[in-house]
Amino acid sequence: MDDLDNRLLNALQRDARASLSELSETLGVTRTTVRSRLQRLKQSGEIVGFTILTRRDLAQSPVRGLMMLEIEGRGTERVMARIAALRQVTAVHSTNGSWDLIAEISTETLAELDEVLFQIRRFDGITRSETNLLLSTRKGRL
């Protein structure tokens, strides 16, 4: 990847719906160059997909927490898929160290968070958990 590829990726991160014409103008290159660079970045796996953000994605739920989980045996993939399917779970991360998974959970109330935590703890294969509430967040650069 060179400077133009990095600039193209940055432009797409700002607006993934930008047209080839808009991207070529922003980057100061031809539409053909933008098209070929995009194709190459997709084929190489550097770009793995495009997505949208909705208003709901940007709105922070008032109650947010991280649930660390220890999984019994080799059931991590199965448990991860079940947790990720829950509406209140915004992300599930595999990790090293004491915990096998970390689930990011967002709810409207503490009661709803408690219900989700209870539901997850009942999944087969979970042997131990710990949850921390997120009190404030400072976002860094992408």
PDB file of C-alpha atoms in Angstrom:
ATOM      1  CA  MET A   1       0.000   0.000   0.000  1.00  0.00           C
ATOM      2  CA  ASP A   2       1.248   3.436  -0.863  1.00  0.00           C
ATOM      3  CA  ASP A   3       0.203   6.983   0.046  1.00  0.00           C
ATOM      4  CA  LEU A   4      -2.588   7.057  -2.548  1.00  0.00           C
ATOM      5  CA  ASP A   5      -4.071   3.802  -1.216  1.00  0.00           C
ATOM      6  CA  ASN A   6      -4.008   5.217   2.321  1.00  0.00           C
ATOM      7  CA  ARG A   7      -5.639   8.463   1.186  1.00  0.00           C
ATOM      8  CA  LEU A   8      -8.297   6.487  -0.691  1.00  0.00           C
ATOM      9  CA  LEU A   9      -9.058   4.370   2.386  1.00  0.00           C
ATOM     10  CA  ASN A  10      -9.283   7.504   4.550  1.00  0.00           C
ATOM     11  CA  ALA A  11     -11.695   9.111   2.069  1.00  0.00           C
ATOM     12  CA  LEU A  12     -13.852   5.963   2.070  1.00  0.00           C
ATOM     13  CA  GLN A  13     -13.863   5.855   5.866  1.00  0.00           C
ATOM     14  CA  ARG A  14     -15.255   9.395   5.859  1.00  0.00           C
ATOM     15  CA  ASP A  15     -17.868   8.562   3.195  1.00  0.00           C
ATOM     16  CA  ALA A  16     -18.070   5.016   1.843  1.00  0.00           C
ATOM     17  CA  ARG A  17     -20.800   6.140  -0.570  1.00  0.00           C
ATOM     18  CA  ALA A  18     -18.599   8.691  -2.330  1.00  0.00           C
ATOM     19  CA  SER A  19     -18.762   8.300  -6.096  1.00  0.00           C
ATOM     20  CA  LEU A  20     -15.723   7.559  -8.238  1.00  0.00           C
ATOM     21  CA  SER A  21     -15.928  11.152  -9.508  1.00  0.00           C
ATOM     22  CA  GLU A  22     -15.950  12.563  -5.973  1.00  0.00           C
ATOM     23  CA  LEU A  23     -13.054  10.333  -4.930  1.00  0.00           C
ATOM     24  CA  SER A  24     -11.010  11.202  -8.010  1.00  0.00           C
ATOM     25  CA  GLU A  25     -11.541  14.917  -7.367  1.00  0.00           C
ATOM     26  CA  THR A  26     -10.664  14.586  -3.678  1.00  0.00           C
ATOM     27  CA  LEU A  27      -7.521  12.561  -4.422  1.00  0.00           C
ATOM     28  CA  GLY A  28      -6.479  14.466  -7.544  1.00  0.00           C
ATOM     29  CA  VAL A  29      -6.364  11.382  -9.775  1.00  0.00           C
ATOM     30  CA  THR A  30      -8.506   9.998 -12.594  1.00  0.00           C
ATOM     31  CA  ARG A  31     -11.652   7.930 -12.105  1.00  0.00           C
ATOM     32  CA  THR A  32      -9.873   5.020 -13.784  1.00  0.00           C
ATOM     33  CA  THR A  33      -7.098   5.192 -11.189  1.00  0.00           C
ATOM     34  CA  VAL A  34      -9.628   5.226  -8.338  1.00  0.00           C
ATOM     35  CA  ARG A  35     -11.538   2.290  -9.862  1.00  0.00           C
ATOM     36  CA  SER A  36      -8.402   0.179 -10.321  1.00  0.00           C
ATOM     37  CA  ARG A  37      -7.113   0.995  -6.836  1.00  0.00           C
ATOM     38  CA  LEU A  38     -10.470   0.068  -5.289  1.00  0.00           C
ATOM     39  CA  GLN A  39     -10.542  -3.203  -7.198  1.00  0.00           C
ATOM     40  CA  ARG A  40      -6.983  -4.048  -6.144  1.00  0.00           C
ATOM     41  CA  LEU A  41      -7.694  -3.191  -2.481  1.00  0.00           C
ATOM     42  CA  LYS A  42     -10.775  -5.444  -2.531  1.00  0.00           C
ATOM     43  CA  GLN A  43      -8.956  -8.328  -4.247  1.00  0.00           C
ATOM     44  CA  SER A  44      -6.011  -8.128  -1.833  1.00  0.00           C
ATOM     45  CA  GLY A  45      -8.369  -8.257   1.145  1.00  0.00           C
ATOM     46  CA  GLU A  46      -7.412  -4.801   2.414  1.00  0.00           C
ATOM     47  CA  ILE A  47     -11.047  -3.768   1.911  1.00  0.00           C
ATOM     48  CA  VAL A  48     -13.223  -6.572   3.239  1.00  0.00           C
ATOM     49  CA  GLY A  49     -16.604  -4.893   2.900  1.00  0.00           C
ATOM     50  CA  PHE A  50     -18.690  -1.776   3.058  1.00  0.00           C
ATOM     51  CA  THR A  51     -21.265  -0.919   5.693  1.00  0.00           C
ATOM     52  CA  ILE A  52     -23.578   1.825   6.848  1.00  0.00           C
ATOM     53  CA  LEU A  53     -24.057   3.552  10.178  1.00  0.00           C
ATOM     54  CA  THR A  54     -27.564   4.286  11.311  1.00  0.00           C
ATOM     55  CA  ARG A  55     -28.688   6.869  13.826  1.00  0.00           C
ATOM     56  CA  ARG A  56     -29.155   4.000  16.274  1.00  0.00           C
ATOM     57  CA  ASP A  57     -25.507   2.974  15.786  1.00  0.00           C
ATOM     58  CA  LEU A  58     -24.336   6.440  16.794  1.00  0.00           C
ATOM     59  CA  ALA A  59     -26.695   6.927  19.710  1.00  0.00           C
ATOM     60  CA  GLN A  60     -25.122   5.684  22.884  1.00  0.00           C
ATOM     61  CA  SER A  61     -27.314   3.650  25.143  1.00  0.00           C
ATOM     62  CA  PRO A  62     -27.265   5.058  28.647  1.00  0.00           C
ATOM     63  CA  VAL A  63     -26.085   1.765  30.164  1.00  0.00           C
ATOM     64  CA  ARG A  64     -23.012   0.156  28.657  1.00  0.00           C
ATOM     65  CA  GLY A  65     -20.748  -2.567  29.947  1.00  0.00           C
ATOM     66  CA  LEU A  66     -18.037  -5.070  29.156  1.00  0.00           C
ATOM     67  CA  MET A  67     -18.669  -8.685  30.096  1.00  0.00           C
ATOM     68  CA  MET A  68     -15.587 -10.875  30.315  1.00  0.00           C
ATOM     69  CA  LEU A  69     -16.247 -14.576  29.877  1.00  0.00           C
ATOM     70  CA  GLU A  70     -14.407 -17.818  30.495  1.00  0.00           C
ATOM     71  CA  ILE A  71     -15.495 -20.635  28.187  1.00  0.00           C
ATOM     72  CA  GLU A  72     -15.282 -24.332  28.962  1.00  0.00           C
ATOM     73  CA  GLY A  73     -13.377 -26.527  26.516  1.00  0.00           C
ATOM     74  CA  ARG A  74     -13.605 -25.775  22.816  1.00  0.00           C
ATOM     75  CA  GLY A  75     -16.994 -24.085  22.752  1.00  0.00           C
ATOM     76  CA  THR A  76     -15.747 -20.568  22.163  1.00  0.00           C
ATOM     77  CA  GLU A  77     -16.995 -20.234  18.559  1.00  0.00           C
ATOM     78  CA  ARG A  78     -20.446 -21.567  19.459  1.00  0.00           C
ATOM     79  CA  VAL A  79     -20.790 -19.282  22.489  1.00  0.00           C
ATOM     80  CA  MET A  80     -19.434 -16.316  20.539  1.00  0.00           C
ATOM     81  CA  ALA A  81     -22.084 -16.780  17.833  1.00  0.00           C
ATOM     82  CA  ARG A  82     -24.909 -17.010  20.387  1.00  0.00           C
ATOM     83  CA  ILE A  83     -23.759 -13.882  22.203  1.00  0.00           C
ATOM     84  CA  ALA A  84     -23.259 -11.915  18.981  1.00  0.00           C
ATOM     85  CA  ALA A  85     -26.849 -12.692  17.971  1.00  0.00           C
ATOM     86  CA  LEU A  86     -28.252 -10.784  20.961  1.00  0.00           C
ATOM     87  CA  ARG A  87     -29.654  -7.356  20.045  1.00  0.00           C
ATOM     88  CA  GLN A  88     -28.003  -5.650  23.045  1.00  0.00           C
ATOM     89  CA  VAL A  89     -24.530  -6.956  22.193  1.00  0.00           C
ATOM     90  CA  THR A  90     -22.643  -4.447  20.044  1.00  0.00           C
ATOM     91  CA  ALA A  91     -19.451  -6.518  19.669  1.00  0.00           C
ATOM     92  CA  VAL A  92     -17.812  -9.732  20.845  1.00  0.00           C
ATOM     93  CA  HIS A  93     -14.030 -10.000  21.011  1.00  0.00           C
ATOM     94  CA  SER A  94     -11.854 -13.054  21.450  1.00  0.00           C
ATOM     95  CA  THR A  95      -8.858 -12.318  23.613  1.00  0.00           C
ATOM     96  CA  ASN A  96      -5.901 -13.794  25.409  1.00  0.00           C
ATOM     97  CA  GLY A  97      -5.198 -13.834  29.119  1.00  0.00           C
ATOM     98  CA  SER A  98      -7.672 -14.810  31.825  1.00  0.00           C
ATOM     99  CA  TRP A  99     -10.775 -14.338  29.700  1.00  0.00           C
ATOM    100  CA  ASP A 100     -11.741 -16.046  26.449  1.00  0.00           C
ATOM    101  CA  LEU A 101     -14.300 -13.497  25.248  1.00  0.00           C
ATOM    102  CA  ILE A 102     -15.282  -9.919  25.958  1.00  0.00           C
ATOM    103  CA  ALA A 103     -18.802  -8.813  25.042  1.00  0.00           C
ATOM    104  CA  GLU A 104     -19.714  -5.143  24.666  1.00  0.00           C
ATOM    105  CA  ILE A 105     -23.295  -4.667  25.832  1.00  0.00           C
ATOM    106  CA  SER A 106     -25.536  -1.595  25.473  1.00  0.00           C
ATOM    107  CA  THR A 107     -28.968  -1.296  27.067  1.00  0.00           C
ATOM    108  CA  GLU A 108     -31.489   1.366  27.977  1.00  0.00           C
ATOM    109  CA  THR A 109     -31.722   0.448  31.669  1.00  0.00           C
ATOM    110  CA  LEU A 110     -29.808  -1.376  34.388  1.00  0.00           C
ATOM    111  CA  ALA A 111     -32.689  -3.846  34.624  1.00  0.00           C
ATOM    112  CA  GLU A 112     -32.309  -4.686  30.923  1.00  0.00           C
ATOM    113  CA  LEU A 113     -28.537  -5.084  31.373  1.00  0.00           C
ATOM    114  CA  ASP A 114     -29.167  -7.429  34.288  1.00  0.00           C
ATOM    115  CA  GLU A 115     -31.521  -9.533  32.117  1.00  0.00           C
ATOM    116  CA  VAL A 116     -28.932  -9.779  29.326  1.00  0.00           C
ATOM    117  CA  LEU A 117     -26.161 -10.724  31.754  1.00  0.00           C
ATOM    118  CA  PHE A 118     -28.367 -13.395  33.300  1.00  0.00           C
ATOM    119  CA  GLN A 119     -29.289 -14.739  29.847  1.00  0.00           C
ATOM    120  CA  ILE A 120     -25.627 -14.955  28.769  1.00  0.00           C
ATOM    121  CA  ARG A 121     -24.545 -16.627  32.021  1.00  0.00           C
ATOM    122  CA  ARG A 122     -27.054 -19.433  31.328  1.00  0.00           C
ATOM    123  CA  PHE A 123     -25.452 -20.338  27.969  1.00  0.00           C
ATOM    124  CA  ASP A 124     -23.872 -23.791  27.980  1.00  0.00           C
ATOM    125  CA  GLY A 125     -20.095 -23.609  28.154  1.00  0.00           C
ATOM    126  CA  ILE A 126     -19.739 -20.399  30.175  1.00  0.00           C
ATOM    127  CA  THR A 127     -17.891 -21.186  33.386  1.00  0.00           C
ATOM    128  CA  ARG A 128     -17.138 -17.732  34.786  1.00  0.00           C
ATOM    129  CA  SER A 129     -17.880 -14.086  34.036  1.00  0.00           C
ATOM    130  CA  GLU A 130     -17.153 -10.592  35.243  1.00  0.00           C
ATOM    131  CA  THR A 131     -18.876  -7.404  34.134  1.00  0.00           C
ATOM    132  CA  ASN A 132     -17.724  -3.802  34.318  1.00  0.00           C
ATOM    133  CA  LEU A 133     -19.936  -0.800  33.605  1.00  0.00           C
ATOM    134  CA  LEU A 134     -18.528   1.840  31.273  1.00  0.00           C
ATOM    135  CA  LEU A 135     -18.866   5.220  32.966  1.00  0.00           C
ATOM    136  CA  SER A 136     -17.374   7.498  30.322  1.00  0.00           C
ATOM    137  CA  THR A 137     -15.665   7.164  26.951  1.00  0.00           C
ATOM    138  CA  ARG A 138     -13.104   9.244  25.111  1.00  0.00           C
ATOM    139  CA  LYS A 139     -12.787   8.250  21.491  1.00  0.00           C
ATOM    140  CA  GLY A 140      -9.431   8.206  19.755  1.00  0.00           C
ATOM    141  CA  ARG A 141      -8.649   8.588  16.073  1.00  0.00           C
ATOM    142  CA  LEU A 142      -9.579   5.848  13.673  1.00  0.00           C
TER     143      LEU A 142
END
